[in-house]
PDB file of C-alpha atoms in Angstrom:
ATOM      1  CA  MET X  19     -26.650 152.113  44.385  1.00 40.00           C
ATOM      2  CA  GLU X  20     -23.720 155.049  44.597  1.00 45.00           C
ATOM      3  CA  GLU X  21     -23.616 156.755  48.138  1.00 47.00           C
ATOM      4  CA  HIS X  22     -24.805 159.816  47.321  1.00 54.00           C
ATOM      5  CA  LYS X  23     -28.378 157.566  46.488  1.00 85.00           C
ATOM      6  CA  PHE X  24     -28.882 156.518  50.038  1.00 93.00           C
ATOM      7  CA  LYS X  25     -32.142 158.168  51.668  1.00 94.00           C
ATOM      8  CA  SER X  26     -33.197 158.699  56.152  1.00 94.00           C
ATOM      9  CA  GLY X  27     -35.342 160.533  57.780  1.00 92.00           C
ATOM     10  CA  PHE X  28     -38.441 159.993  60.615  1.00 89.00           C
ATOM     11  CA  VAL X  29     -41.745 158.805  59.791  1.00 91.00           C
ATOM     12  CA  SER X  30     -44.336 158.687  62.555  1.00 86.00           C
ATOM     13  CA  ILE X  31     -47.018 156.590  63.096  1.00 87.00           C
ATOM     14  CA  ILE X  32     -50.851 157.893  63.631  1.00 86.00           C
ATOM     15  CA  GLY X  33     -53.985 156.387  64.657  1.00 86.00           C
ATOM     16  CA  ARG X  34     -56.702 155.880  67.385  1.00 85.00           C
ATOM     17  CA  THR X  35     -55.936 153.809  69.953  1.00 78.00           C
ATOM     18  CA  ASN X  36     -55.818 149.830  68.682  1.00 78.00           C
ATOM     19  CA  VAL X  37     -56.096 150.155  65.037  1.00 82.00           C
ATOM     20  CA  GLY X  38     -53.198 148.053  65.037  1.00 81.00           C
ATOM     21  CA  LYS X  39     -49.646 149.956  65.363  1.00 80.00           C
ATOM     22  CA  SER X  40     -47.235 148.481  67.287  1.00 75.00           C
ATOM     23  CA  THR X  41     -48.223 145.829  65.646  1.00 79.00           C
ATOM     24  CA  LEU X  42     -47.198 146.563  62.068  1.00 83.00           C
ATOM     25  CA  ILE X  43     -44.122 148.312  63.998  1.00 79.00           C
ATOM     26  CA  ASN X  44     -42.713 145.622  65.393  1.00 76.00           C
ATOM     27  CA  SER X  45     -44.036 144.319  61.823  1.00 81.00           C
ATOM     28  CA  LEU X  46     -41.720 146.552  59.808  1.00 82.00           C
ATOM     29  CA  VAL X  47     -38.732 146.634  62.526  1.00 75.00           C
ATOM     30  CA  GLY X  48     -38.437 142.389  62.687  1.00 72.00           C
ATOM     31  CA  GLU X  49     -37.511 142.922  66.143  1.00 59.00           C
ATOM     32  CA  LYS X  50     -40.668 142.967  69.232  1.00 54.00           C
ATOM     33  CA  ILE X  51     -40.139 147.084  70.281  1.00 47.00           C
ATOM     34  CA  ALA X  52     -43.405 147.872  70.981  1.00 46.00           C
ATOM     35  CA  ILE X  53     -46.122 145.805  73.521  1.00 43.00           C
ATOM     36  CA  MET X  54     -48.856 143.621  71.879  1.00 43.00           C
ATOM     37  CA  THR X  55     -51.808 143.162  73.468  1.00 41.00           C
ATOM     38  CA  ASN X  56     -55.793 143.196  73.110  1.00 44.00           C
ATOM     39  CA  LYS X  57     -56.557 147.260  74.572  1.00 40.00           C
ATOM     40  CA  PRO X  58     -56.770 150.216  74.378  1.00 41.00           C
ATOM     41  CA  GLN X  59     -54.145 152.660  75.269  1.00 43.00           C
ATOM     42  CA  THR X  60     -51.240 149.985  75.780  1.00 44.00           C
ATOM     43  CA  THR X  61     -48.288 152.418  73.649  1.00 46.00           C
ATOM     44  CA  ARG X  62     -47.360 154.846  76.449  1.00 46.00           C
ATOM     45  CA  THR X  63     -45.316 157.368  73.915  1.00 53.00           C
ATOM     46  CA  ALA X  64     -43.265 157.451  71.593  1.00 57.00           C
ATOM     47  CA  ILE X  65     -40.709 154.495  70.912  1.00 68.00           C
ATOM     48  CA  LYS X  66     -37.980 155.000  68.289  1.00 77.00           C
ATOM     49  CA  ALA X  67     -37.979 152.161  65.518  1.00 80.00           C
ATOM     50  CA  ILE X  68     -34.637 151.927  63.169  1.00 84.00           C
ATOM     51  CA  ILE X  69     -35.337 149.466  60.293  1.00 89.00           C
ATOM     52  CA  ASN X  70     -31.860 149.611  57.514  1.00 89.00           C
ATOM     53  CA  ARG X  71     -32.582 148.476  54.257  1.00 90.00           C
ATOM     54  CA  GLU X  72     -30.061 148.034  51.844  1.00 90.00           C
ATOM     55  CA  ASN X  73     -30.084 152.283  50.088  1.00 91.00           C
ATOM     56  CA  SER X  74     -32.048 153.816  53.288  1.00 93.00           C
ATOM     57  CA  GLN X  75     -32.299 153.629  56.625  1.00 92.00           C
ATOM     58  CA  ILE X  76     -36.111 154.239  57.873  1.00 92.00           C
ATOM     59  CA  VAL X  77     -36.548 156.292  61.799  1.00 88.00           C
ATOM     60  CA  ILE X  78     -40.243 155.423  62.698  1.00 85.00           C
ATOM     61  CA  ILE X  79     -41.416 156.722  65.353  1.00 81.00           C
ATOM     62  CA  ASP X  80     -44.344 154.688  67.539  1.00 73.00           C
ATOM     63  CA  THR X  81     -46.970 157.299  69.479  1.00 69.00           C
ATOM     64  CA  PRO X  82     -49.876 156.404  71.732  1.00 59.00           C
ATOM     65  CA  GLY X  83     -53.387 155.701  70.132  1.00 53.00           C
ATOM     66  CA  ILE X  84     -55.903 159.292  70.425  1.00 52.00           C
ATOM     67  CA  HIS X  85     -58.244 159.203  72.515  1.00 49.00           C
ATOM     68  CA  LYS X  86     -60.276 161.027  74.789  1.00 56.00           C
ATOM     69  CA  PRO X  87     -57.622 161.787  77.728  1.00 51.00           C
ATOM     70  CA  LYS X  88     -59.331 161.512  82.006  1.00 54.00           C
ATOM     71  CA  THR X  89     -55.751 162.173  83.392  1.00 56.00           C
ATOM     72  CA  LYS X  90     -53.425 164.201  83.327  1.00 57.00           C
ATOM     73  CA  LEU X  91     -50.838 161.235  81.766  1.00 55.00           C
ATOM     74  CA  GLY X  92     -54.077 160.639  79.143  1.00 54.00           C
ATOM     75  CA  GLU X  93     -53.716 164.145  78.078  1.00 59.00           C
ATOM     76  CA  THR X  94     -49.824 163.654  77.893  1.00 55.00           C
ATOM     77  CA  MET X  95     -50.288 160.812  75.683  1.00 53.00           C
ATOM     78  CA  ASN X  96     -52.271 162.778  74.319  1.00 54.00           C
ATOM     79  CA  ASP X  97     -50.146 165.445  73.220  1.00 57.00           C
ATOM     80  CA  THR X  98     -47.425 163.030  71.565  1.00 54.00           C
ATOM     81  CA  ALA X  99     -48.675 161.561  69.255  1.00 53.00           C
ATOM     82  CA  PHE X 100     -49.648 165.181  67.719  1.00 54.00           C
ATOM     83  CA  GLY X 101     -46.180 166.347  69.030  1.00 58.00           C
ATOM     84  CA  ALA X 102     -45.134 163.586  66.746  1.00 54.00           C
ATOM     85  CA  THR X 103     -46.256 164.752  63.599  1.00 60.00           C
ATOM     86  CA  SER X 104     -44.187 168.055  63.878  1.00 64.00           C
ATOM     87  CA  ASP X 105     -40.668 166.756  62.933  1.00 76.00           C
ATOM     88  CA  VAL X 106     -40.540 163.842  60.637  1.00 85.00           C
ATOM     89  CA  ASP X 107     -40.440 163.471  57.030  1.00 92.00           C
ATOM     90  CA  VAL X 108     -44.002 160.886  56.608  1.00 94.00           C
ATOM     91  CA  ILE X 109     -46.465 160.947  58.425  1.00 92.00           C
ATOM     92  CA  LEU X 110     -48.198 156.935  58.148  1.00 93.00           C
ATOM     93  CA  PHE X 111     -52.154 157.462  59.530  1.00 94.00           C
ATOM     94  CA  ILE X 112     -53.179 153.254  60.792  1.00 93.00           C
ATOM     95  CA  ILE X 113     -57.556 153.338  59.941  1.00 94.00           C
ATOM     96  CA  GLU X 114     -59.591 150.726  60.745  1.00 93.00           C
ATOM     97  CA  ALA X 115     -60.573 149.411  57.129  1.00 94.00           C
ATOM     98  CA  THR X 116     -64.468 148.312  59.059  1.00 93.00           C
ATOM     99  CA  SER X 117     -64.810 152.249  60.106  1.00 91.00           C
ATOM    100  CA  LYS X 118     -67.928 153.856  57.859  1.00 89.00           C
ATOM    101  CA  ASP X 119     -67.188 157.471  58.365  1.00 92.00           C
ATOM    102  CA  ILE X 120     -64.676 159.731  59.358  1.00 94.00           C
ATOM    103  CA  GLY X 121     -65.136 159.762  63.366  1.00 92.00           C
ATOM    104  CA  PRO X 122     -64.330 162.221  65.951  1.00 90.00           C
ATOM    105  CA  GLY X 123     -60.725 160.906  66.246  1.00 88.00           C
ATOM    106  CA  ASP X 124     -60.017 159.950  62.436  1.00 92.00           C
ATOM    107  CA  ARG X 125     -60.930 163.391  62.591  1.00 93.00           C
ATOM    108  CA  LYS X 126     -59.232 165.455  64.927  1.00 88.00           C
ATOM    109  CA  ILE X 127     -55.537 164.033  64.002  1.00 89.00           C
ATOM    110  CA  LEU X 128     -56.436 164.563  60.044  1.00 92.00           C
ATOM    111  CA  ASP X 129     -57.081 167.960  61.216  1.00 90.00           C
ATOM    112  CA  LYS X 130     -53.665 167.739  62.562  1.00 87.00           C
ATOM    113  CA  ILE X 131     -51.973 166.399  58.553  1.00 90.00           C
ATOM    114  CA  LYS X 132     -52.412 168.961  57.671  1.00 92.00           C
ATOM    115  CA  GLN X 133     -52.034 171.642  60.075  1.00 88.00           C
ATOM    116  CA  ALA X 134     -48.487 169.215  59.501  1.00 87.00           C
ATOM    117  CA  ASN X 135     -48.530 169.805  55.900  1.00 89.00           C
ATOM    118  CA  LYS X 136     -46.203 166.506  55.546  1.00 89.00           C
ATOM    119  CA  LYS X 137     -46.324 163.828  53.652  1.00 94.00           C
ATOM    120  CA  THR X 138     -48.150 161.392  54.376  1.00 96.00           C
ATOM    121  CA  ILE X 139     -49.235 157.400  53.496  1.00 96.00           C
ATOM    122  CA  LEU X 140     -53.208 156.220  54.728  1.00 97.00           C
ATOM    123  CA  ILE X 141     -52.348 152.977  56.086  1.00 95.00           C
ATOM    124  CA  ILE X 142     -55.655 151.230  56.141  1.00 95.00           C
ATOM    125  CA  ASN X 143     -55.067 148.313  58.283  1.00 92.00           C
ATOM    126  CA  LYS X 144     -57.324 144.752  58.953  1.00 90.00           C
ATOM    127  CA  ILE X 145     -58.550 144.682  55.263  1.00 92.00           C
ATOM    128  CA  ASP X 146     -59.631 140.612  56.173  1.00 90.00           C
ATOM    129  CA  LEU X 147     -62.665 142.599  58.356  1.00 91.00           C
ATOM    130  CA  VAL X 148     -64.987 144.107  54.951  1.00 93.00           C
ATOM    131  CA  LYS X 149     -65.820 143.641  51.316  1.00 94.00           C
ATOM    132  CA  LYS X 150     -63.666 145.283  48.777  1.00 93.00           C
ATOM    133  CA  GLU X 151     -66.823 147.432  47.350  1.00 94.00           C
ATOM    134  CA  ASP X 152     -66.656 148.991  51.222  1.00 94.00           C
ATOM    135  CA  LEU X 153     -62.865 149.303  51.151  1.00 95.00           C
ATOM    136  CA  LEU X 154     -63.510 151.696  47.918  1.00 95.00           C
ATOM    137  CA  ALA X 155     -65.782 153.789  49.494  1.00 95.00           C
ATOM    138  CA  LEU X 156     -64.455 153.789  52.561  1.00 96.00           C
ATOM    139  CA  ILE X 157     -60.795 154.657  50.148  1.00 96.00           C
ATOM    140  CA  LYS X 158     -62.284 157.813  48.431  1.00 96.00           C
ATOM    141  CA  LEU X 159     -63.774 159.538  51.586  1.00 96.00           C
ATOM    142  CA  TYR X 160     -60.359 159.937  52.814  1.00 96.00           C
ATOM    143  CA  SER X 161     -58.907 160.465  49.899  1.00 95.00           C
ATOM    144  CA  GLU X 162     -62.040 163.726  49.185  1.00 95.00           C
ATOM    145  CA  GLU X 163     -60.236 165.172  52.750  1.00 94.00           C
ATOM    146  CA  TYR X 164     -56.774 165.069  51.980  1.00 94.00           C
ATOM    147  CA  GLU X 165     -54.040 164.497  48.872  1.00 95.00           C
ATOM    148  CA  PHE X 166     -52.118 161.317  50.421  1.00 96.00           C
ATOM    149  CA  SER X 167     -48.915 160.923  49.208  1.00 96.00           C
ATOM    150  CA  GLY X 168     -49.492 157.109  48.758  1.00 95.00           C
ATOM    151  CA  VAL X 169     -53.047 154.836  50.265  1.00 96.00           C
ATOM    152  CA  LEU X 170     -52.228 151.436  51.784  1.00 94.00           C
ATOM    153  CA  PRO X 171     -55.268 149.165  52.178  1.00 94.00           C
ATOM    154  CA  ILE X 172     -53.179 146.146  54.722  1.00 91.00           C
ATOM    155  CA  SER X 173     -53.298 143.641  57.135  1.00 86.00           C
ATOM    156  CA  ALA X 174     -50.766 144.004  59.715  1.00 75.00           C
ATOM    157  CA  LEU X 175     -52.036 141.099  61.397  1.00 73.00           C
ATOM    158  CA  LYS X 176     -51.508 138.675  58.514  1.00 74.00           C
ATOM    159  CA  GLY X 177     -48.392 140.461  57.812  1.00 68.00           C
ATOM    160  CA  GLY X 178     -47.066 140.227  54.217  1.00 72.00           C
ATOM    161  CA  SER X 179     -47.622 144.039  53.978  1.00 81.00           C
ATOM    162  CA  THR X 180     -43.997 144.565  55.050  1.00 84.00           C
ATOM    163  CA  GLY X 181     -41.938 145.345  51.943  1.00 88.00           C
ATOM    164  CA  LEU X 182     -44.663 147.007  50.640  1.00 90.00           C
ATOM    165  CA  VAL X 183     -44.952 149.938  53.430  1.00 92.00           C
ATOM    166  CA  LEU X 184     -41.336 150.371  53.370  1.00 92.00           C
ATOM    167  CA  ASN X 185     -41.498 151.064  49.462  1.00 94.00           C
ATOM    168  CA  GLU X 186     -44.123 153.308  49.566  1.00 95.00           C
ATOM    169  CA  ILE X 187     -41.895 155.095  52.951  1.00 95.00           C
ATOM    170  CA  GLU X 188     -38.640 155.120  50.738  1.00 94.00           C
ATOM    171  CA  LYS X 189     -40.258 156.743  48.001  1.00 94.00           C
ATOM    172  CA  ASN X 190     -40.781 159.544  50.380  1.00 95.00           C
ATOM    173  CA  LEU X 191     -37.946 160.064  52.258  1.00 95.00           C
ATOM    174  CA  LYS X 192     -35.069 162.103  51.178  1.00 92.00           C
ATOM    175  CA  ILE X 193     -31.284 161.136  49.725  1.00 94.00           C
ATOM    176  CA  GLY X 194     -28.704 161.910  53.145  1.00 91.00           C
ATOM    177  CA  PRO X 195     -27.299 159.772  55.407  1.00 90.00           C
ATOM    178  CA  ALA X 196     -27.802 157.707  58.199  1.00 89.00           C
ATOM    179  CA  PHE X 197     -28.780 158.616  61.720  1.00 87.00           C
ATOM    180  CA  TYR X 198     -27.628 155.423  63.750  1.00 83.00           C
ATOM    181  CA  ASN X 199     -25.680 152.600  63.994  1.00 82.00           C
ATOM    182  CA  THR X 200     -26.404 150.388  61.617  1.00 77.00           C
ATOM    183  CA  GLU X 201     -26.678 147.403  63.998  1.00 75.00           C
ATOM    184  CA  GLU X 202     -29.398 149.086  66.415  1.00 74.00           C
ATOM    185  CA  TYR X 203     -33.214 149.036  66.054  1.00 70.00           C
ATOM    186  CA  THR X 204     -34.164 150.569  68.273  1.00 70.00           C
ATOM    187  CA  ASP X 205     -34.398 153.498  71.024  1.00 63.00           C
ATOM    188  CA  GLN X 206     -35.570 151.950  74.522  1.00 68.00           C
ATOM    189  CA  THR X 207     -33.302 151.810  76.260  1.00 75.00           C
ATOM    190  CA  MET X 208     -32.736 148.246  78.169  1.00 83.00           C
ATOM    191  CA  ARG X 209     -34.974 149.618  81.199  1.00 85.00           C
ATOM    192  CA  GLN X 210     -37.135 150.936  79.418  1.00 82.00           C
ATOM    193  CA  LEU X 211     -37.346 147.340  76.967  1.00 84.00           C
ATOM    194  CA  VAL X 212     -37.589 145.370  80.935  1.00 90.00           C
ATOM    195  CA  GLU X 213     -40.290 147.904  82.384  1.00 88.00           C
ATOM    196  CA  GLU X 214     -42.972 147.502  79.260  1.00 84.00           C
ATOM    197  CA  THR X 215     -42.675 143.257  78.738  1.00 88.00           C
ATOM    198  CA  ILE X 216     -43.705 142.906  82.475  1.00 92.00           C
ATOM    199  CA  ARG X 217     -46.287 146.433  81.716  1.00 85.00           C
ATOM    200  CA  GLU X 218     -47.673 143.744  78.655  1.00 83.00           C
ATOM    201  CA  LYS X 219     -47.306 140.789  80.633  1.00 89.00           C
ATOM    202  CA  ILE X 220     -49.843 142.444  82.790  1.00 88.00           C
ATOM    203  CA  LEU X 221     -52.440 143.843  80.827  1.00 81.00           C
ATOM    204  CA  LYS X 222     -52.434 140.771  78.582  1.00 83.00           C
ATOM    205  CA  LEU X 223     -52.678 137.812  81.947  1.00 87.00           C
ATOM    206  CA  LEU X 224     -55.102 140.681  84.002  1.00 83.00           C
ATOM    207  CA  ASN X 225     -57.688 140.802  81.786  1.00 67.00           C
ATOM    208  CA  ASP X 226     -59.897 143.880  82.459  1.00 60.00           C
ATOM    209  CA  GLU X 227     -59.523 144.417  85.764  1.00 54.00           C
ATOM    210  CA  ILE X 228     -56.815 146.671  85.942  1.00 60.00           C
ATOM    211  CA  PRO X 229     -57.492 147.956  83.387  1.00 50.00           C
ATOM    212  CA  HIS X 230     -54.407 151.151  82.411  1.00 66.00           C
ATOM    213  CA  GLY X 231     -53.633 151.231  86.202  1.00 79.00           C
ATOM    214  CA  VAL X 232     -50.554 150.147  86.422  1.00 84.00           C
ATOM    215  CA  TYR X 233     -46.549 151.545  85.867  1.00 85.00           C
ATOM    216  CA  VAL X 234     -43.250 149.151  86.419  1.00 89.00           C
ATOM    217  CA  GLU X 235     -40.479 151.147  86.731  1.00 90.00           C
ATOM    218  CA  VAL X 236     -36.684 149.499  87.186  1.00 91.00           C
ATOM    219  CA  ASP X 237     -34.823 149.973  90.751  1.00 93.00           C
ATOM    220  CA  LYS X 238     -31.170 147.408  89.520  1.00 93.00           C
ATOM    221  CA  MET X 239     -30.478 145.856  86.622  1.00 90.00           C
ATOM    222  CA  LYS X 240     -26.786 144.720  87.341  1.00 92.00           C
ATOM    223  CA  LEU X 241     -24.863 142.463  85.361  1.00 90.00           C
ATOM    224  CA  SER X 242     -23.120 139.326  87.529  1.00 89.00           C
ATOM    225  CA  LYS X 243     -21.227 136.672  86.438  1.00 87.00           C
ATOM    226  CA  SER X 244     -23.732 132.654  87.622  1.00 83.00           C
ATOM    227  CA  ARG X 245     -21.322 131.105  90.292  1.00 82.00           C
ATOM    228  CA  VAL X 246     -22.177 128.419  89.303  1.00 81.00           C
ATOM    229  CA  ASP X 247     -20.633 128.474  85.619  1.00 84.00           C
ATOM    230  CA  ASN X 248     -18.566 131.610  85.502  1.00 83.00           C
ATOM    231  CA  LYS X 249     -21.702 132.478  82.689  1.00 87.00           C
ATOM    232  CA  PRO X 250     -23.513 135.831  82.438  1.00 90.00           C
ATOM    233  CA  PHE X 251     -26.896 137.156  83.071  1.00 92.00           C
ATOM    234  CA  TYR X 252     -28.528 140.037  84.789  1.00 92.00           C
ATOM    235  CA  ASN X 253     -30.270 140.322  88.434  1.00 94.00           C
ATOM    236  CA  ILE X 254     -32.808 142.791  87.458  1.00 95.00           C
ATOM    237  CA  GLU X 255     -35.229 144.639  90.080  1.00 95.00           C
ATOM    238  CA  ALA X 256     -39.238 146.053  89.630  1.00 95.00           C
ATOM    239  CA  THR X 257     -41.800 147.809  91.612  1.00 95.00           C
ATOM    240  CA  ILE X 258     -44.994 147.236  89.486  1.00 94.00           C
ATOM    241  CA  PHE X 259     -47.314 150.650  90.796  1.00 91.00           C
ATOM    242  CA  CYS X 260     -51.003 150.491  90.893  1.00 88.00           C
ATOM    243  CA  LEU X 261     -54.192 152.699  92.276  1.00 87.00           C
ATOM    244  CA  ARG X 262     -55.766 150.490  94.748  1.00 87.00           C
ATOM    245  CA  GLU X 263     -54.744 148.438  97.390  1.00 91.00           C
ATOM    246  CA  SER X 264     -56.817 146.103  95.088  1.00 89.00           C
ATOM    247  CA  HIS X 265     -55.960 146.317  92.584  1.00 89.00           C
ATOM    248  CA  LYS X 266     -52.410 144.459  94.626  1.00 92.00           C
ATOM    249  CA  GLY X 267     -54.184 141.753  95.753  1.00 91.00           C
ATOM    250  CA  ILE X 268     -55.173 141.059  92.211  1.00 91.00           C
ATOM    251  CA  ILE X 269     -51.552 141.673  91.062  1.00 92.00           C
ATOM    252  CA  ILE X 270     -50.078 139.452  93.065  1.00 94.00           C
ATOM    253  CA  GLY X 271     -53.204 136.840  93.198  1.00 92.00           C
ATOM    254  CA  LYS X 272     -53.618 133.760  95.565  1.00 93.00           C
ATOM    255  CA  GLY X 273     -50.595 132.786  97.453  1.00 95.00           C
ATOM    256  CA  GLY X 274     -48.750 135.130  95.058  1.00 95.00           C
ATOM    257  CA  GLN X 275     -48.991 133.128  91.518  1.00 96.00           C
ATOM    258  CA  MET X 276     -50.286 135.633  89.131  1.00 94.00           C
ATOM    259  CA  LEU X 277     -46.958 138.300  90.013  1.00 96.00           C
ATOM    260  CA  LYS X 278     -44.914 134.851  89.854  1.00 96.00           C
ATOM    261  CA  LYS X 279     -47.271 134.164  86.540  1.00 96.00           C
ATOM    262  CA  ILE X 280     -45.893 137.640  85.695  1.00 95.00           C
ATOM    263  CA  GLY X 281     -42.463 137.622  86.353  1.00 96.00           C
ATOM    264  CA  THR X 282     -42.137 134.294  84.200  1.00 96.00           C
ATOM    265  CA  TYR X 283     -43.501 135.274  80.988  1.00 94.00           C
ATOM    266  CA  ALA X 284     -41.499 138.344  81.532  1.00 95.00           C
ATOM    267  CA  ARG X 285     -38.123 136.532  81.657  1.00 95.00           C
ATOM    268  CA  GLU X 286     -38.489 133.800  79.400  1.00 94.00           C
ATOM    269  CA  ASP X 287     -39.551 137.315  76.261  1.00 90.00           C
ATOM    270  CA  LEU X 288     -36.937 139.158  78.036  1.00 92.00           C
ATOM    271  CA  GLN X 289     -33.710 135.884  77.878  1.00 93.00           C
ATOM    272  CA  ASN X 290     -35.113 135.797  74.377  1.00 89.00           C
ATOM    273  CA  MET X 291     -34.720 139.966  73.940  1.00 83.00           C
ATOM    274  CA  PHE X 292     -31.354 139.938  75.476  1.00 86.00           C
ATOM    275  CA  GLY X 293     -30.217 136.323  74.684  1.00 89.00           C
ATOM    276  CA  ILE X 294     -28.888 136.536  78.404  1.00 91.00           C
ATOM    277  CA  LYS X 295     -30.762 134.633  81.877  1.00 93.00           C
ATOM    278  CA  ILE X 296     -31.846 136.354  83.003  1.00 94.00           C
ATOM    279  CA  ASN X 297     -32.771 136.105  87.175  1.00 95.00           C
ATOM    280  CA  LEU X 298     -36.177 138.831  88.476  1.00 96.00           C
ATOM    281  CA  LYS X 299     -37.350 139.845  91.116  1.00 96.00           C
ATOM    282  CA  THR X 300     -40.767 141.937  91.627  1.00 96.00           C
ATOM    283  CA  TRP X 301     -43.079 144.174  94.113  1.00 95.00           C
ATOM    284  CA  VAL X 302     -46.282 145.908  93.891  1.00 95.00           C
ATOM    285  CA  LYS X 303     -46.739 148.972  95.831  1.00 93.00           C
ATOM    286  CA  VAL X 304     -49.580 151.431  95.716  1.00 92.00           C
ATOM    287  CA  LYS X 305     -49.262 155.149  94.728  1.00 87.00           C
ATOM    288  CA  GLU X 306     -53.006 156.160  94.394  1.00 84.00           C
ATOM    289  CA  ASP X 307     -51.864 159.245  92.331  1.00 80.00           C
ATOM    290  CA  TRP X 308     -49.946 158.670  89.786  1.00 78.00           C
ATOM    291  CA  GLN X 309     -51.262 159.585  87.302  1.00 74.00           C
ATOM    292  CA  ASP X 310     -51.659 163.106  87.301  1.00 78.00           C
ATOM    293  CA  THR X 311     -48.463 163.313  89.148  1.00 74.00           C
ATOM    294  CA  GLU X 312     -46.491 165.710  87.185  1.00 76.00           C
ATOM    295  CA  THR X 313     -42.573 164.062  88.064  1.00 74.00           C
ATOM    296  CA  ILE X 314     -43.429 160.715  86.952  1.00 72.00           C
ATOM    297  CA  ILE X 315     -45.686 162.126  83.749  1.00 66.00           C
ATOM    298  CA  LYS X 316     -42.917 163.869  82.765  1.00 68.00           C
ATOM    299  CA  ARG X 317     -40.828 160.268  81.907  1.00 66.00           C
ATOM    300  CA  PHE X 318     -44.081 159.955  78.778  1.00 60.00           C
ATOM    301  CA  LYS X 319     -43.724 162.721  76.836  1.00 58.00           C
ATOM    302  CA  LEU X 320     -42.423 163.314  73.785  1.00 50.00           C
ATOM    303  CA  ASN X 321     -38.486 164.086  73.063  1.00 53.00           C
ATOM    304  CA  ASN X 322     -38.859 166.235  69.722  1.00 40.00           C
ATOM    305  CA  LYS X 323     -35.121 165.943  69.459  1.00 39.00           C
ATOM    306  CA  ASN X 324     -35.140 163.467  66.360  1.00 40.00           C
ATOM    307  CA  LYS X 325     -32.525 165.386  64.395  1.00 39.00           C
TER     308      LYS X 325
END
């Protein structure tokens, strides 16, 4: 296709917690850039995914799920999600097919979408869990609320909808140049990917004992060479911060077994992600008020300079 037909633009994904945003974004990119667990509020900040197609570059912004905040962190997460609707070309609004009506969370998102007045694609996820007549009723309900640019019923977990979603987005973009190098697939730094990968393992391994009271900080990340075979590897040291002394004990586990398991699983993922050997060391510290500490919370705030 001629160069002047190339399209590009920014797209934000917004929805309540646990509706499948991160599953969809990883599927669209074809790389793991957003951590996935069955816990609500897994995503804490806006993450950009860069999708390069033959005739377009789509920059998708994954955002935290909308929820009722109880801390400054929760407020910041909501601000980040809503803020991401203002400076984009297209909004992807994800809802669950199992919804019977428009709940307070989805209603709040709809109001923000109306204010933003952007091209919006309604994505109805988890359609494998409902009957066709219920799905049609839900489509009618939402279509009466807003004039969506498109309505796509999908099952993000089962896959197969990637091309459908990307084609619909591309259809709604304007002609323009690529914003990022075509070899890039996320704006996250390697340090951020390490921190999020470790946090994902904590969320998955500890069930509901330590729900969202942890954050991870990489203290050291150095590229070194092995004395044995001269091959490169990363030396990474990271601290896991938690809210209580009792949580620290659970994260470390009996004889340090849980912390060892977290480190092993994280290291395996990171080695696959970076294609290089990883030497990972982790520590656990208590920081009781971190969810309300401004210097920490600012790490999760949205940088609105998309363009």
